[in-house]
Structures are given as structure tokens and as C-alpha cells.
PDB file of C-alpha atoms in Angstrom:
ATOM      1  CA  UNK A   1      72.126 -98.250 -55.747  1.00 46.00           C
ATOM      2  CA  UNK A   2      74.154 -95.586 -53.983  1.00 50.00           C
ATOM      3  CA  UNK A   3      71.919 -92.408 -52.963  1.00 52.00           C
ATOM      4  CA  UNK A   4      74.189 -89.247 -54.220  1.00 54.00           C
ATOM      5  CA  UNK A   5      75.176 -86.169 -51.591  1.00 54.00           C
ATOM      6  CA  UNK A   6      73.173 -83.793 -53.392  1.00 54.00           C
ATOM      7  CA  UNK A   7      70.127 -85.831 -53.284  1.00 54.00           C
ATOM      8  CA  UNK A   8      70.576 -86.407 -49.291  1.00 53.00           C
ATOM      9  CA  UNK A   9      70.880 -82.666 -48.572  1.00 55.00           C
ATOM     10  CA  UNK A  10      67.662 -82.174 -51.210  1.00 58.00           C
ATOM     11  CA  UNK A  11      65.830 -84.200 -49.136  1.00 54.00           C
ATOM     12  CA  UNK A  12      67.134 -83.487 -45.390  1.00 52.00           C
ATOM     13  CA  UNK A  13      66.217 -79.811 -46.385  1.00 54.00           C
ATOM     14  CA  UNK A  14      62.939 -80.765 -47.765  1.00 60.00           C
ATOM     15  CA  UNK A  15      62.379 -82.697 -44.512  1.00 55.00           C
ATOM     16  CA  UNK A  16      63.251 -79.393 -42.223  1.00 62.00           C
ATOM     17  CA  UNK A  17      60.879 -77.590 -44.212  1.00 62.00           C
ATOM     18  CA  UNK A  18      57.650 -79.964 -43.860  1.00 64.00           C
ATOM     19  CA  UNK A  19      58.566 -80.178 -40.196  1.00 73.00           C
ATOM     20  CA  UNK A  20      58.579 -76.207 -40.085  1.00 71.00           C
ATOM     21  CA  UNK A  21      55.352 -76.086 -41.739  1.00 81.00           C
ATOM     22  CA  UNK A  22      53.388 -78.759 -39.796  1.00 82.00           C
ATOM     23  CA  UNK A  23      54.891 -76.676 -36.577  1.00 76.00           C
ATOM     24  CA  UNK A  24      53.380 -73.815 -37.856  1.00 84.00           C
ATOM     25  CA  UNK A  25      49.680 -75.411 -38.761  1.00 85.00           C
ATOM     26  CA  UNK A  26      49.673 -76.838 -35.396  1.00 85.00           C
ATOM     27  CA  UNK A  27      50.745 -73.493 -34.215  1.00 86.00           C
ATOM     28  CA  UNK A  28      47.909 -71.620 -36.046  1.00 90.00           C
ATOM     29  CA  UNK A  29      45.733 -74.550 -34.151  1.00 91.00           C
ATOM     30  CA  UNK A  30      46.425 -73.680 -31.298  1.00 90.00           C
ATOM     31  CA  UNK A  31      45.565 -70.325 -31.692  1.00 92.00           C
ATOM     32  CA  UNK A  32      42.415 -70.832 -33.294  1.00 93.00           C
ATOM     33  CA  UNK A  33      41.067 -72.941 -30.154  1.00 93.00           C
ATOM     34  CA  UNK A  34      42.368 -69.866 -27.731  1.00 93.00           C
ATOM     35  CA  UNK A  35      40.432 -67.839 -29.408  1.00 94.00           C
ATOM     36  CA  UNK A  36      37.429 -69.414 -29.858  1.00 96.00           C
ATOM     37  CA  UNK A  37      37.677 -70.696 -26.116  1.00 94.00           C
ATOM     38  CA  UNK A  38      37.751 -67.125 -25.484  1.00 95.00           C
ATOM     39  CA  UNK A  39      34.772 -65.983 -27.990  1.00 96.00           C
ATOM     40  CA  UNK A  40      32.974 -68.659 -26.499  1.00 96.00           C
ATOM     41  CA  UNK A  41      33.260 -67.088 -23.199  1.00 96.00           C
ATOM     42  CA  UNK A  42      32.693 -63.652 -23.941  1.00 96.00           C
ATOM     43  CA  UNK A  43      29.564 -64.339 -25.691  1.00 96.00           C
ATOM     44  CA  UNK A  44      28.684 -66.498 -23.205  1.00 96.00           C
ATOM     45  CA  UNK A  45      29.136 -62.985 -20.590  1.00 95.00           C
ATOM     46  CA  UNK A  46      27.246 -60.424 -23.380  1.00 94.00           C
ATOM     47  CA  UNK A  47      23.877 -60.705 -21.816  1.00 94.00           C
ATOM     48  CA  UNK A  48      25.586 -59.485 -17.901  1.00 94.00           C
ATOM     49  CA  UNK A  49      27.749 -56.612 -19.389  1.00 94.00           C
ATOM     50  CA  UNK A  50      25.826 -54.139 -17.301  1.00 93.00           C
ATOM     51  CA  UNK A  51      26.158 -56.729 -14.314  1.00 94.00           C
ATOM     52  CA  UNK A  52      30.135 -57.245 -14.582  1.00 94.00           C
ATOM     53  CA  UNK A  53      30.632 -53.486 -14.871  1.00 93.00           C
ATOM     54  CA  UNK A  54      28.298 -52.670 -11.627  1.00 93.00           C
ATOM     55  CA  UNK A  55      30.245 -55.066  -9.879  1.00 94.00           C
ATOM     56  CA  UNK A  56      33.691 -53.659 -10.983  1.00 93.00           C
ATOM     57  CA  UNK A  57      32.748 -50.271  -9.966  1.00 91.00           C
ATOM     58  CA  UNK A  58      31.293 -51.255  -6.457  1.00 92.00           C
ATOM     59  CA  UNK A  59      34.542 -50.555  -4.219  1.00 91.00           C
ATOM     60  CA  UNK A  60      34.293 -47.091  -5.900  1.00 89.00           C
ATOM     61  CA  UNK A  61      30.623 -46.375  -5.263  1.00 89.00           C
ATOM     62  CA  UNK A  62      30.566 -47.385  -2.189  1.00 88.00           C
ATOM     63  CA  UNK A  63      33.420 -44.633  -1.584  1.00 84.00           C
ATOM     64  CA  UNK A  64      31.235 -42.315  -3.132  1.00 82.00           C
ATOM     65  CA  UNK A  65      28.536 -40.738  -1.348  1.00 79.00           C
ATOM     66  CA  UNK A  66      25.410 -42.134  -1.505  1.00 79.00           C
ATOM     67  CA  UNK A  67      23.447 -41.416  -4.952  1.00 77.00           C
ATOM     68  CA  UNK A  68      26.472 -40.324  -6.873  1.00 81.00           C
ATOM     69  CA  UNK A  69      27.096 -42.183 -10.025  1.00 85.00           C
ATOM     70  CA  UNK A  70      29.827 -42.900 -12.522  1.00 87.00           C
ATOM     71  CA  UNK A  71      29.952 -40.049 -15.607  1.00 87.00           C
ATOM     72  CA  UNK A  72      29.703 -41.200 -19.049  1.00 86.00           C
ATOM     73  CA  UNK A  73      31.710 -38.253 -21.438  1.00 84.00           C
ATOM     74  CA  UNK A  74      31.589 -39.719 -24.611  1.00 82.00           C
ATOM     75  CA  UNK A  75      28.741 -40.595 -26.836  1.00 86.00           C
ATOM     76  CA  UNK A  76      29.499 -44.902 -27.047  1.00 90.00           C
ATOM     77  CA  UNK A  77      31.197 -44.822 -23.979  1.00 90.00           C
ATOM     78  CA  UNK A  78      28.348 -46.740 -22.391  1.00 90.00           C
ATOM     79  CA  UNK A  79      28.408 -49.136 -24.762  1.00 92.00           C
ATOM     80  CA  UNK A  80      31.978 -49.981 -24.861  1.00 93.00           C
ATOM     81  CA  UNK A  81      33.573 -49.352 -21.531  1.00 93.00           C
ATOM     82  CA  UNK A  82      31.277 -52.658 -20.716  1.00 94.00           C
ATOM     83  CA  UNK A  83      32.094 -54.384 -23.956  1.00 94.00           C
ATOM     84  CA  UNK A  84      35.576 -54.003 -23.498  1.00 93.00           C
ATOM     85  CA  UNK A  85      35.403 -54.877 -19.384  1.00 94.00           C
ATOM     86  CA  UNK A  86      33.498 -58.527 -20.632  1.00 95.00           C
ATOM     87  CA  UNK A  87      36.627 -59.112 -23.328  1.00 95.00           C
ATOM     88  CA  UNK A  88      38.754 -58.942 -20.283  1.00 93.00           C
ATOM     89  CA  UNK A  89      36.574 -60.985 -18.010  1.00 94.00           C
ATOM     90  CA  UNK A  90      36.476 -63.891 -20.617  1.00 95.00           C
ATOM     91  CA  UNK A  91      40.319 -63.499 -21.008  1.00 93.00           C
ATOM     92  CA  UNK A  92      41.189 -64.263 -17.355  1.00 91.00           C
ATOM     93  CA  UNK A  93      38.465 -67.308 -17.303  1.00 92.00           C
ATOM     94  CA  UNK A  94      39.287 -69.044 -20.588  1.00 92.00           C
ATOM     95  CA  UNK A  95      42.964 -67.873 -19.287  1.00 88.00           C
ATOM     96  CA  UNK A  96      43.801 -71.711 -18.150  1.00 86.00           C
ATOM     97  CA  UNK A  97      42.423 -73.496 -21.268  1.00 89.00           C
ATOM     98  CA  UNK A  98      44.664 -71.073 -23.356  1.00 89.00           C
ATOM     99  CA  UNK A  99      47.491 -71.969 -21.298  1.00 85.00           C
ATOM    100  CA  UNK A 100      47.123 -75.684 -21.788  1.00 85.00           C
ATOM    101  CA  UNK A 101      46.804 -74.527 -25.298  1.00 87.00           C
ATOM    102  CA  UNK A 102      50.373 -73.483 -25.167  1.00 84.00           C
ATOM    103  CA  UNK A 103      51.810 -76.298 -22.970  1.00 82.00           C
ATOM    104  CA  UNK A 104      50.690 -79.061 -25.454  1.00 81.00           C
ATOM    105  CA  UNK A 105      51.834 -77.034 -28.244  1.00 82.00           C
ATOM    106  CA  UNK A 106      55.308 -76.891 -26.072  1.00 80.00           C
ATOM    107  CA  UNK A 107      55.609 -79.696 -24.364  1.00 77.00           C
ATOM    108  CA  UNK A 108      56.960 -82.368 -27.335  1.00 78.00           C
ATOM    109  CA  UNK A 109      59.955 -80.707 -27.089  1.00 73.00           C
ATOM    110  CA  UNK A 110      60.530 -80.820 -23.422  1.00 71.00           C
ATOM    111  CA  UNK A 111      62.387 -83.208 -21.151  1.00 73.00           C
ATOM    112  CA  UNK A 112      60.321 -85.353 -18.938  1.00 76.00           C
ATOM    113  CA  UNK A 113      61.833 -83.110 -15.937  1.00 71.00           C
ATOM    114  CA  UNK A 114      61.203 -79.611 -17.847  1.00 68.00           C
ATOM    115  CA  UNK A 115      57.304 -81.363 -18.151  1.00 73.00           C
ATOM    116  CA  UNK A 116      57.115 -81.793 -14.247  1.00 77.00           C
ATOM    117  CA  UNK A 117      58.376 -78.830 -13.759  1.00 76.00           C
ATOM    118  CA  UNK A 118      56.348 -76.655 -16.360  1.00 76.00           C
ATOM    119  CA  UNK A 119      53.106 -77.842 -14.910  1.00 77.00           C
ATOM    120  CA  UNK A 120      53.310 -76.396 -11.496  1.00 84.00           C
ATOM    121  CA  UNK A 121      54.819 -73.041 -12.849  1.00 83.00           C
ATOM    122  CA  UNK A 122      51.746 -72.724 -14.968  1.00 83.00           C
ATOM    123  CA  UNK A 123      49.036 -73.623 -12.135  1.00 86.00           C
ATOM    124  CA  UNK A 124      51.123 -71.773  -9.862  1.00 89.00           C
ATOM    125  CA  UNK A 125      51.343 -68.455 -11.962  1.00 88.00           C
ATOM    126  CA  UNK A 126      47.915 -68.340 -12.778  1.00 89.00           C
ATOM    127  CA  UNK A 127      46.705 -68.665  -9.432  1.00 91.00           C
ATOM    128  CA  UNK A 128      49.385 -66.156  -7.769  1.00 92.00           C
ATOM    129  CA  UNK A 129      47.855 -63.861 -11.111  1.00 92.00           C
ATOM    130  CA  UNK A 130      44.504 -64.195  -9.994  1.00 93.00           C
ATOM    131  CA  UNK A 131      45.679 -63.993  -5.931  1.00 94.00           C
ATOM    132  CA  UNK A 132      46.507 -60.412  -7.040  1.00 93.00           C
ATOM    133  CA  UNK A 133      43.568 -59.178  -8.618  1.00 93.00           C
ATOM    134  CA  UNK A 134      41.752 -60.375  -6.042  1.00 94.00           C
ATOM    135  CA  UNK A 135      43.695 -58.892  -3.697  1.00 94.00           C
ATOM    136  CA  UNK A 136      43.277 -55.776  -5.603  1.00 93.00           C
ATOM    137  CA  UNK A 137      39.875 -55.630  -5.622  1.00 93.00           C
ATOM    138  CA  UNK A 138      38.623 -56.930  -2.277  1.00 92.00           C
ATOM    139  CA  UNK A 139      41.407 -55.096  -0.259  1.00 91.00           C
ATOM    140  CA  UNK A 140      43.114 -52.299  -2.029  1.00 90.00           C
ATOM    141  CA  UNK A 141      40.368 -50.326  -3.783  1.00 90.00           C
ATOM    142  CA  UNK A 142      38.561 -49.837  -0.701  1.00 86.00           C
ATOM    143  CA  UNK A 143      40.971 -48.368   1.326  1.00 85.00           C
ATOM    144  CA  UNK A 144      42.348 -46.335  -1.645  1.00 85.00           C
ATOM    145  CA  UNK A 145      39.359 -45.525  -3.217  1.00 87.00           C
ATOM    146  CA  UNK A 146      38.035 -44.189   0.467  1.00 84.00           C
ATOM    147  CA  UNK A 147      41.154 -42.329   0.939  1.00 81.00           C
ATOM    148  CA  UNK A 148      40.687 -40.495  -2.190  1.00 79.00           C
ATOM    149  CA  UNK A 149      37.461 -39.294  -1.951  1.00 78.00           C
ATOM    150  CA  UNK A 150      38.252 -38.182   1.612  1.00 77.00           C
ATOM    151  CA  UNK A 151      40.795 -35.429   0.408  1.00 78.00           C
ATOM    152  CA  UNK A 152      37.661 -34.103  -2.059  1.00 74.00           C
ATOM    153  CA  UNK A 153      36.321 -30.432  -1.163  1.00 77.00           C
ATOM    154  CA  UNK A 154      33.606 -30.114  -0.307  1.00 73.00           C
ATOM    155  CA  UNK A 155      32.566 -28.096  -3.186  1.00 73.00           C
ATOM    156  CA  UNK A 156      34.110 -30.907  -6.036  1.00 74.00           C
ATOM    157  CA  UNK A 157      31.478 -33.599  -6.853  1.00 75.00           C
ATOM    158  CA  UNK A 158      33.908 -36.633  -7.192  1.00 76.00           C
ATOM    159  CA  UNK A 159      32.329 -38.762 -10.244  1.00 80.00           C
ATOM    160  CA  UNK A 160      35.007 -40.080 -12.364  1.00 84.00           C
ATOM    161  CA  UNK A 161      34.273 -40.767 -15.897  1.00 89.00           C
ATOM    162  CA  UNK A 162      33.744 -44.704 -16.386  1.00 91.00           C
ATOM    163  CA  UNK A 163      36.490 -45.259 -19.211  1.00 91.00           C
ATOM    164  CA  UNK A 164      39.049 -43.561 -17.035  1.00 90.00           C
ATOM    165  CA  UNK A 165      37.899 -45.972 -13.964  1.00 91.00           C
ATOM    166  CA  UNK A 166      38.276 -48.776 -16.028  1.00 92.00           C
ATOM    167  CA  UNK A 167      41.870 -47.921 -17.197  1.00 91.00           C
ATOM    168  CA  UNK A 168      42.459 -47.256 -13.718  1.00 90.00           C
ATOM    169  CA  UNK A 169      41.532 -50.047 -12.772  1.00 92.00           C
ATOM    170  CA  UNK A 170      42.707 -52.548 -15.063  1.00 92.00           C
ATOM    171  CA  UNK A 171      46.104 -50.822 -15.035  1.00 89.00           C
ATOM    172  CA  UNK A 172      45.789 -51.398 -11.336  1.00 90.00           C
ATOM    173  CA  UNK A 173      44.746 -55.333 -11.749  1.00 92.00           C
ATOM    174  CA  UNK A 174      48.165 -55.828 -14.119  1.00 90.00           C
ATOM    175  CA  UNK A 175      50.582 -54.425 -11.291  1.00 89.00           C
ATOM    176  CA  UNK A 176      49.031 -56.060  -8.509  1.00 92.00           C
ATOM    177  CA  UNK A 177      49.072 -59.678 -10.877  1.00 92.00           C
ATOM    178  CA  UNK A 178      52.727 -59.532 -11.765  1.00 90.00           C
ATOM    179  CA  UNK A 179      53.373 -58.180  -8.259  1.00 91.00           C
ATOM    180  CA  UNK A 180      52.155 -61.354  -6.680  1.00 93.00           C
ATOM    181  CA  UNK A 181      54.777 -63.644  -9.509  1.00 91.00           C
ATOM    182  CA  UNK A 182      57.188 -62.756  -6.760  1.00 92.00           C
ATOM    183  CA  UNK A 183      57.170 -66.154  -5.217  1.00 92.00           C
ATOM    184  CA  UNK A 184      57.374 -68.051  -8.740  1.00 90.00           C
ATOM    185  CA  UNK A 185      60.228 -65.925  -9.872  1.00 90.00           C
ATOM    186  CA  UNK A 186      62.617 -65.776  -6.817  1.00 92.00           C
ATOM    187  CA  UNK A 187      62.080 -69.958  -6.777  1.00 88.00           C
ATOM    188  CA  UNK A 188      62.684 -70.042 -10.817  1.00 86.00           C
ATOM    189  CA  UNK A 189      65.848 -68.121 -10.415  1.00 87.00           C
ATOM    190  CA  UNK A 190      67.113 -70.134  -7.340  1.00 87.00           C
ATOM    191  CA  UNK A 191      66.010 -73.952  -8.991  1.00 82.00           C
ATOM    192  CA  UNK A 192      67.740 -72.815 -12.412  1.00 78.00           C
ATOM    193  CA  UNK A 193      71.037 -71.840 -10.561  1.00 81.00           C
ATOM    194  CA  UNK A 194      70.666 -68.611 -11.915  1.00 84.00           C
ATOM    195  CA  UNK A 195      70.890 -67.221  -8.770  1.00 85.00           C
ATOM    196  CA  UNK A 196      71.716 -69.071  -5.903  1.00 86.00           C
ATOM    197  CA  UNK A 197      69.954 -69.004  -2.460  1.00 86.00           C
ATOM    198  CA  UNK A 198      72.406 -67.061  -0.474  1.00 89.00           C
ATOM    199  CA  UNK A 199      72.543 -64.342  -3.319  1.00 90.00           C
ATOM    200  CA  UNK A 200      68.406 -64.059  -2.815  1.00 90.00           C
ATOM    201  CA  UNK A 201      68.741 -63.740   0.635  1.00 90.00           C
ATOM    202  CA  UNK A 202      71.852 -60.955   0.211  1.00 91.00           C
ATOM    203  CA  UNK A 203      69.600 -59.032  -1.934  1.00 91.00           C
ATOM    204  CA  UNK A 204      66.789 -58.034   0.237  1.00 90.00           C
ATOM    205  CA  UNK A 205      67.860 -54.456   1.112  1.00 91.00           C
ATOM    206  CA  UNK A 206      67.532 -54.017  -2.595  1.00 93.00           C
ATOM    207  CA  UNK A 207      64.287 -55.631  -3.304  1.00 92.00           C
ATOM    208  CA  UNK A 208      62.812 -53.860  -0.423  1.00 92.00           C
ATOM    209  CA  UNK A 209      63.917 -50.224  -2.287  1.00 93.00           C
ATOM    210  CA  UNK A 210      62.969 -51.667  -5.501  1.00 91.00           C
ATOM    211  CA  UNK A 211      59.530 -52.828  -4.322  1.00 91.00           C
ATOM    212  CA  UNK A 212      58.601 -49.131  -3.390  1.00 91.00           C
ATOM    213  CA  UNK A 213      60.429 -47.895  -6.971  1.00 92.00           C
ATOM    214  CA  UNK A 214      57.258 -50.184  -8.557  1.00 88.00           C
ATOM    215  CA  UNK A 215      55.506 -49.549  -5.946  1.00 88.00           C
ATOM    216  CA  UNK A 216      55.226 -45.491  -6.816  1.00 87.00           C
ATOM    217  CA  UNK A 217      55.726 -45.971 -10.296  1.00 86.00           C
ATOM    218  CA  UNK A 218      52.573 -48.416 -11.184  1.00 81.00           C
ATOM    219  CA  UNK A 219      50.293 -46.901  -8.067  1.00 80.00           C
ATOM    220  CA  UNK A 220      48.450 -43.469  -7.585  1.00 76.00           C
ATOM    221  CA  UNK A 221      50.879 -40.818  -5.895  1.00 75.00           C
ATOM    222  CA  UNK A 222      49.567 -41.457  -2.622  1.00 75.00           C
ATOM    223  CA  UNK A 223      50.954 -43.190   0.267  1.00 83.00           C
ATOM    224  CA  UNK A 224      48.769 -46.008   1.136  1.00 82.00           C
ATOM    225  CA  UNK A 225      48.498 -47.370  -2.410  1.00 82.00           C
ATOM    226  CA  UNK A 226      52.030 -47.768  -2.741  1.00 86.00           C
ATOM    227  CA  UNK A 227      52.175 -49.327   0.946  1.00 90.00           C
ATOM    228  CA  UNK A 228      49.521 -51.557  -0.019  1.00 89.00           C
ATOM    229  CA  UNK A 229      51.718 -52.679  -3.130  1.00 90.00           C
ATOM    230  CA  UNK A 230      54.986 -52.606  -1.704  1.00 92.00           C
ATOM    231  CA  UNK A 231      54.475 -54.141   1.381  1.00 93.00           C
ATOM    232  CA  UNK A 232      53.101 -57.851  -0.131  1.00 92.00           C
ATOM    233  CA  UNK A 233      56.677 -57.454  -2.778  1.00 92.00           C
ATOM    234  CA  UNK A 234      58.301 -57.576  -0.051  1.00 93.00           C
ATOM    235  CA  UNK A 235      56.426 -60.584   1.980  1.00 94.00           C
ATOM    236  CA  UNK A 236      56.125 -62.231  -1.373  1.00 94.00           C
ATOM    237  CA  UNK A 237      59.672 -62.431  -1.851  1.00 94.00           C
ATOM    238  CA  UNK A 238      60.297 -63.828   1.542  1.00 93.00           C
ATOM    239  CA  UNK A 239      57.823 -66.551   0.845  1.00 92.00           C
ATOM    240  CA  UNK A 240      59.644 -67.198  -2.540  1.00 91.00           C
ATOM    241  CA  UNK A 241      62.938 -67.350  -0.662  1.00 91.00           C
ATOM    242  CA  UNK A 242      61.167 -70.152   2.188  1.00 90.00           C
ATOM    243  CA  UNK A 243      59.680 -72.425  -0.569  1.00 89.00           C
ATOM    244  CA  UNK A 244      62.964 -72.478  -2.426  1.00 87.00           C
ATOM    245  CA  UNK A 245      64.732 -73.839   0.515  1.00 86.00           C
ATOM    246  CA  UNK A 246      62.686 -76.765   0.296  1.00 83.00           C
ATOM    247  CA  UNK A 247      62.993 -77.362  -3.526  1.00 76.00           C
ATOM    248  CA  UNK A 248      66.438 -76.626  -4.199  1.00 72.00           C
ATOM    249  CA  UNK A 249      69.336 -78.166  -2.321  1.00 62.00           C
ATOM    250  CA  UNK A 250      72.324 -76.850  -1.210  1.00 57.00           C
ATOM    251  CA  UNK A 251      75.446 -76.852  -3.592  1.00 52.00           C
ATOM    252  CA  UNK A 252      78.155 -78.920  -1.621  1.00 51.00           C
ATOM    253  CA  UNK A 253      80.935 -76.892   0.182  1.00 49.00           C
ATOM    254  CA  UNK A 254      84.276 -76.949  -1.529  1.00 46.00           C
ATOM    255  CA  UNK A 255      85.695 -79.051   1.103  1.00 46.00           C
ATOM    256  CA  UNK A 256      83.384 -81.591   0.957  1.00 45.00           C
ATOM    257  CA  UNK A 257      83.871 -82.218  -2.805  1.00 45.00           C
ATOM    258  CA  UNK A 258      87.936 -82.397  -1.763  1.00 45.00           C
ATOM    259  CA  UNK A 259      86.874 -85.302   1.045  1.00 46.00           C
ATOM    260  CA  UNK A 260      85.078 -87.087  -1.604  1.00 43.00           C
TER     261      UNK A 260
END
């Protein structure tokens, strides 16, 4: 018994569409266990909200002199300046379970080389993410936070308001984390043939100018800040340029592939 055209296309559509839904429970899925990862986490934090936030704001007070505190304007800022510091905290540590989250939802529909690949650019991102914060915290806020409260009068008290140090500093933890993807991008454009080695290496005059563009756009308008930012660009991107050489061979010469 011969199966009629309509009926084929009535059930190749029907097909498509069951496929589309299951994609998109598994996607909801997915989503779910990121966010409970990350509920799980936070809650896990509530009880040291008041710890996390004294140890966020130590490079400042310790730039401060001694007794001066952190101002609180507005009338639940103490409550949620903390609140919202913990959300973040239990972002960036559930941050590699929500990856994985995403790579198995993904991965199915990956080569076997996109799946070698894809692992190390994860790992590798989140760690070069987490480089920069670090960086950020441990090296930058001293020296810019000292700086600062050098140029104060010495008739201004200098005690910030806590939500504005927290956007300050959280704005400040974003730059220097997609500052330090440097390395994974220059070797993602270079093993992709998007751009090839010798263009990277042609193009430093311009990455150096455009590191201090970012550099003055996404930093306080003072000179060491942006040094401080535009300064690892620029070694980043030479350490992007020396671990592509190793991954990413040569294309052949155009005599070469004549000879052959």
C-alpha cells in the first residue's frame, strides 16, 4: 500500500515540530537546573552577606583613613547592596555548572572536532574571566583606590556611598573579565581562519590604540587605571598571538602547492 505525498509531508512536518518541542523542554531544563544551581548557592552565601560585602570593600577601606566607613544614603540600601553583591557571588561560582549546562544542551549537534575544541574554550574563558577579577581586585583597586583618595582635600571626608562602590566596582570586575578574553579571542580568530596569523601580528599598532580607547572608556578618568587596563590588552594579545603559533599551522606558500 503506497503512502500518498500529502501524507509524507503531514508527517515530516509533524516530525519537525515534536523535534522543536522536545528541543525546547530540554531547553527549559536546562535552565531550570542553572537556576536552581545558582539559588542553591546564593542561599547557601545568605548567612555571610555582611562578610562578602566587608571583604569587597577592603581595598577601599584600607585607602581610607583609618575609622572612616562606607555611607549608606538610602533607607534599604543596607539591606540590598549585600543582597544583590551575594546574587553575584553565587553567579560566578555556580558559573561552571551553568556552563556545562549549556555545553550538553549544545553539544548533540556538534562535530566530534567542534566537541574538543568547545571544551577548552569554555575552561579556558572562565578561568581568563576569573584571572581578571582577580586581577582587579588584588592589584588594581589598591593602587587606584590609593591614588584617589590621595588627590582628596583635606577638608572633603572621602566616604563613598556603598551602592555607588558596588556599581563601581562590579562595572570595574566586567571590563577587567572581558579584558583578559584577549588570549581566547585572538587564538579563535586565527584557528577559524578568520584572520590569519600574519594579519594578528600586522595589527598591533591598532590594538595597542584601541586598548587605551577601552581602556579610558570602561576605567575612571585617571591615568593609572587606564594603564593598569591597557597595559595587560596589550600583553594579553601578545600571549594570544604566541599560543596560536603553536595551534594553528601555517597555510602552505603558493609555490609549494605548484611543486606538489
Amino acid at each position: 500500500m503506497s503512502t500518498s505525498p500529502d501524507n509524507e509531508q503531514t508527517s515530516a512536518a509533524t516530525g519537525e515540530e515534536q523535534s522543536f518541542i522536545s528541543h525546547l523542554v530540554e531547553l527549559r531544563q536546562r535552565l531550570v537546573r542553572a537556576a536552581l544551581a545558582v539559588l542553591a548557592v546564593f542561599l547557601c552565601l545568605t548567612p555571610f552577606m555582611k562578610q562578602i560585602f566587608d571583604l569587597l570593600s577592603r581595598p577601599m577601606m584600607v585607602a581610607l583613613p583609618e575609622g572612616t566607613k562606607l555611607l549608606a544614603t538610602g533607607v534599604i540600601t543596607p539591606f540590598m547592596v549585600p543582597l544583590k553583591l551575594t546574587m553575584f557571588t553565587a553567579f560566578v561560582i555556580a558559573l561552571p555548572y551553568v556552563l556545562y549546562q549549556t555545553w550538553a544542551f549544545v553539544a548533540p549537534g556538534l562535530y566530534k572536532h567542534e566537541k574538543r575544541l568547545a571544551a577548552p574554550i569554555i575552561v579556558s574563558s572562565v578561568g581568563m574571566f576569573l584571572l581578571g577579577m582577580a586581577y582587579c581586585y588584588f592589584i588594581v583597586f589598591g593602587f587606584v583606590f590609593k591614588f584617589i583618595a590621595g588627590f582628596a582635600p583635606a577638608s572633603v571626608a572621602v566616604a563613598p556611598d556603598i551602592e555607588a562602590y558596588f556599581s563601581f566596582v562590579l562595572g570595574m570586575f566586567l571590563a577587567f573579565g572581558l579584558a583578559f578574553e584577549m588570549p581566547v579571542v585572538v587564538v579563535l580568530l586565527a584557528r577559524f581562519g578568520i584572520a590569519s596569523l600574519d594579519a594578528l601580528k600586522k595589527a598591533r599598532p591598532y590594538v595597542i590604540v584601541g586598548a587605551f580607547i577601552v581602556a579610558a572608556i570602561f576605567t575612571p578618568p585617571d591615568v593609572l587605571s587606564q594603564l593598569l587596563l591597557a597595559i595587560p590588552l596589550c600583553l594579553l594579545y601578545e600571549l594570544g598571538l604566541q599560543i596560536a603559533r603553536f595551534l594553528v599551522r601555517p597555510a602552505p606558500a603558493a609555490g609549494a602547492d605548484e611543486a606538489a
